[in-house]
Amino acid sequence: MSSLQKARKHYQPKLPDIIKNIERLKPKEDKVLQLDNEAAEELIDRFPKSHDQPLISFTSGSDSDHKPLKVGVVFSGGQAAGGHNVLVGMYRALKKMHKDSLLYGFIGGPKGLIEDDCKELTGKLIDEYANQGGFDLIGSGRDKIEKSEEFEAVKDLVKRRDLNGIVIIGGDDSNTNAAFLAEYFLQHKVDCPVIGVPKTIDGDLTNDYVEASFGFDTACKTYSEIIGNIARDSLSAGKYYFFIKLMGRSASHIALECALQTRPNYTLIGEEVQKEERSLEDIVRDIADLITERAEKGKNYGVILIPEGVIEFVPEMKSLISELNHLLASKEMDQKMNELTSIQAKTEYITHRLSEHSEHSFKLLPKGIQEQLLKERDPHGNVQVSKIESERLLIEMVKVELKKRGDSYKGKFSAQPYFCGYEGRSCFPSNFDADYCYTLGHVAALLIAQKKTGYMACATNLSEPPSQWGILGVPIVPLMHSEMRKGKKKLVVKKALVDLDGPPFHEFAKQRRKWRLDDDYRYPGPIQFFGPEEIVDAVTFSLGMMKKVMS
Amino acid sequence: MSSLQKARKHYQPKLPDIIKNIERLKPKEDKVLQLDNEAAEELIDRFPKSHDQPLISFTSGSDSDHKPLKVGVVFSGGQAAGGHNVLVGMYRALKKMHKDSLLYGFIGGPKGLIEDDCKELTGKLIDEYANQGGFDLIGSGRDKIEKSEEFEAVKDLVKRRDLNGIVIIGGDDSNTNAAFLAEYFLQHKVDCPVIGVPKTIDGDLTNDYVEASFGFDTACKTYSEIIGNIARDSLSAGKYYFFIKLMGRSASHIALECALQTRPNYTLIGEEVQKEERSLEDIVRDIADLITERAEKGKNYGVILIPEGVIEFVPEMKSLISELNHLLASKEMDQKMNELTSIQAKTEYITHRLSEHSEHSFKLLPKGIQEQLLKERDPHGNVQVSKIESERLLIEMVKVELKKRGDSYKGKFSAQPYFCGYEGRSCFPSNFDADYCYTLGHVAALLIAQKKTGYMACATNLSEPPSQWGILGVPIVPLMHSEMRKGKKKLVVKKALVDLDGPPFHEFAKQRRKWRLDDDYRYPGPIQFFGPEEIVDAVTFSLGMMKKVMS
């Protein structure tokens, strides 16, 4: 163990004042949330037992008459910093409410529930993992509980293990899954509450009632450390443009927060690209303009941030990808493509079968990217957009564009691609994420003890010190809408995209013109765990600027 | 400015006790170092005035009778954390010795000296940059003072600006350059000492008298943070192999230190590859063995560290590259290659002209890498080995090897390439680098005040607390040897390769078998600036294990 691993074990996560007497809290029913307008009927139909549950807040006053509980917990999906602290919070809350309560960790994600693969999380284990990164105490996985035999298996598990509750720690899809499992149990009279905990570094599992998903804070701070370092390097050496791709596929919250933290010369925000219907050529031209303007000032360096999913926000690319998926889905085409051996032949073959507009888009792409599009397909035959290295794609296209400009661009363009990804998911949680997750663990345990099901464990007022946070149970069904997934309509928790009218984007939009040419870089440095409060307990700009839930 | 930027400005770097009375120190001549055996004659010939200077240590006792000095300072080469603190240390030492002394920073590297481009470093500027990352106060550059008119220009500069000393902060080549400039001044009776300061994140500017170059500590800690995070992610998700390339081209010190810090499953050490004359196929087979063995234990994930320069340590690759350079250097061939339009034709054309052995090596390489080798050439026509993405090369080759294994490999191989590079050069310096650089700045100022020239400013006993460090002037000429550079013999400061008989490598070699299959990852976390001493003031394993200079 490193010295920091040891030291962090002894950090005491901060709790909201209200939780300090968790054993005496009693639930208070608040308003019933409105269902999504367009999906309301379907939601009522699909969730007859759980579509109209109210918000739950808590007040003290109950006597502390708790029974021992057996609770199962599982991680679902990608890592986010602080996950272990949810387990720690749950364990300590359960024990505080009744010393004989037990916590089981199910192994490797939801399939651990299906296959009944678990271990008891003892106090000794829990202490070892307090404030540590990763999900490795019980692992995670991307499976879902979907088929009826899987629901059945979990029902049997609950009976066999005599579980009094299940907590699913995950993103939008996993919380959706929690809602379905809760409804299933209600319908089948299984007395086992199911609670979700909002986890995702992407920051897109927020809404009017959920202020933040855990992991976003630590991921953004970790990426901002790296981006700040690179910006300072770029400025010091004056010779490279860094094209830094940031994890976060469906929304650009991470890119936006990192931009506010580090003030790069240029940042793409997927939601803006989509709204303005910008083409890849527009984007390339815009970046080339920036580089040309900077060259005129003698600056042949800079930092450009690119959200991982930006390609999917470009309308023309979206249609190209959907055309390709459609074309390649046919057995005939698949066979033909397999017959053609050279990539050149494949490219030519497919090009002629695209619509004129998509053919144009496809031909603009660098050869390597064309190959990636045709070669890398998921088990369903779909193009794997996440495999497209957009930072390299843009470097190639900008290079070509600058060459075209001839004498009007006199600079020297040297670029370095970067990817900020996995290193931001399993790090030591920042104090914020450590405190937040510890609190969420308590809230999840509390909701189960109070026999609430189909809820997400939440905390509110998060930009204030933890002592002043509120706690909340948010019913999951009203957070859902209907969405196309792989050609099928599905009920899922709605992802929050970057709000182009919200304060974080406004602040960014106000500053970015200045950041283009000036080198106004800001260097956040590595996450600190000891030292001045304004450093160790700082929240993200995004959270600080957000209007507070319930206030 | 971020909160950390502000807070770090107020960190008071620690100094060796002996420096606290810097104004009263007097130099003590120690032994004269032996010249490199093979280059001795040439060194005597080339450095008639400075080849036999003794080591200089210091004792207190002199009266503090100092005159005001005007000193120039310049950064040379790539960034390394702590550079600004050398300037801060110099400034404060000069002012302490005489309040009217002045410090000039020359802009953009050695060409700032040639072109007399400088700014005065005032107390206000200096305070702003204390303990900050980057080199951006005065920038850096890779130019050298080489031609006679360049030496002349610097001589004129010294007279025009009435300089009493020049400090060159740089790596092996820059310190070589300092030695040549010092000798030139001695020969031309220019009364201006020239002092070098050992800077390089690569850690290869060490020898019997120089314990560490600055920047290595921070770079290794920054990379180890990232590697640790990735290792935890790899373990938590259990689905990817991460192939992480680490900056450091000529030596594998960084890879070795990061391996000791994080305990990955596999680490290539260039020096070992060279010693054992391992081929690329050997390496690929070895990694594939690791992956196969881990798959048998149900583990389809892991972390593999690759030093940036590893390709150059593989004998067959070395000869392939040298053959390619030789072939492509001919005008005729260059023309022919330009005529051929398709990369396929170029590849075929060149393949037939390689020796049988090199043809074999070339054909083994993935197509993309073959292209990189032929396309990316430096202004002298040489293949740019640094542009070869060895992490991707190895992933491609391992994929092919695993496929070949058929039923004997039953795992699932999914790999992610990573590069830890620029983000480790311009970061906030760790306490060690902040203290060390501040000390080196003092020593450089002191050597100039004592009219010593052709020396490197050094500190010793570095694994002890700074109060107990010693300080030393090390004559540069005895650190030099003769080396082939682009086909020509050159006198240069010798790079330190990883010592395969030294304690850090021994420790690594002892542990690595265990690290292969077990997941014995260690998570160092982000660099801390506040908190327990064992965390904030920790030195690298490499330094901690080294025998101490002069002890």
PDB file of C-alpha atoms in Angstrom, chain A residues 9 52 57 81-82 92 158 164 291 293 299-300 346 489:
ATOM      1  CA  LYS A   9      -8.186   4.970   4.991  1.00  0.00           C
ATOM      2  CA  ASP A  52     -46.978   7.701  -8.631  1.00  0.00           C
ATOM      3  CA  SER A  57     -37.641  13.618   2.670  1.00  0.00           C
ATOM      4  CA  ALA A  81     -14.502   7.528  -8.001  1.00  0.00           C
ATOM      5  CA  GLY A  82     -16.139   7.033  -4.631  1.00  0.00           C
ATOM      6  CA  ARG A  92     -21.986   1.860   8.736  1.00  0.00           C
ATOM      7  CA  VAL A 158     -34.059 -12.674  -2.445  1.00  0.00           C
ATOM      8  CA  ASN A 164     -34.467  -7.057   2.884  1.00  0.00           C
ATOM      9  CA  ILE A 291      -4.730  28.227 -35.598  1.00  0.00           C
ATOM     10  CA  GLU A 293      -5.172  33.705 -36.096  1.00  0.00           C
ATOM     11  CA  LYS A 299       1.718  31.414 -31.552  1.00  0.00           C
ATOM     12  CA  ASN A 300       2.029  27.944 -33.013  1.00  0.00           C
ATOM     13  CA  LYS A 346     -14.373  -2.248 -49.414  1.00  0.00           C
ATOM     14  CA  LYS A 489     -38.415   2.517 -28.284  1.00  0.00           C
TER      15      LYS A 489
END
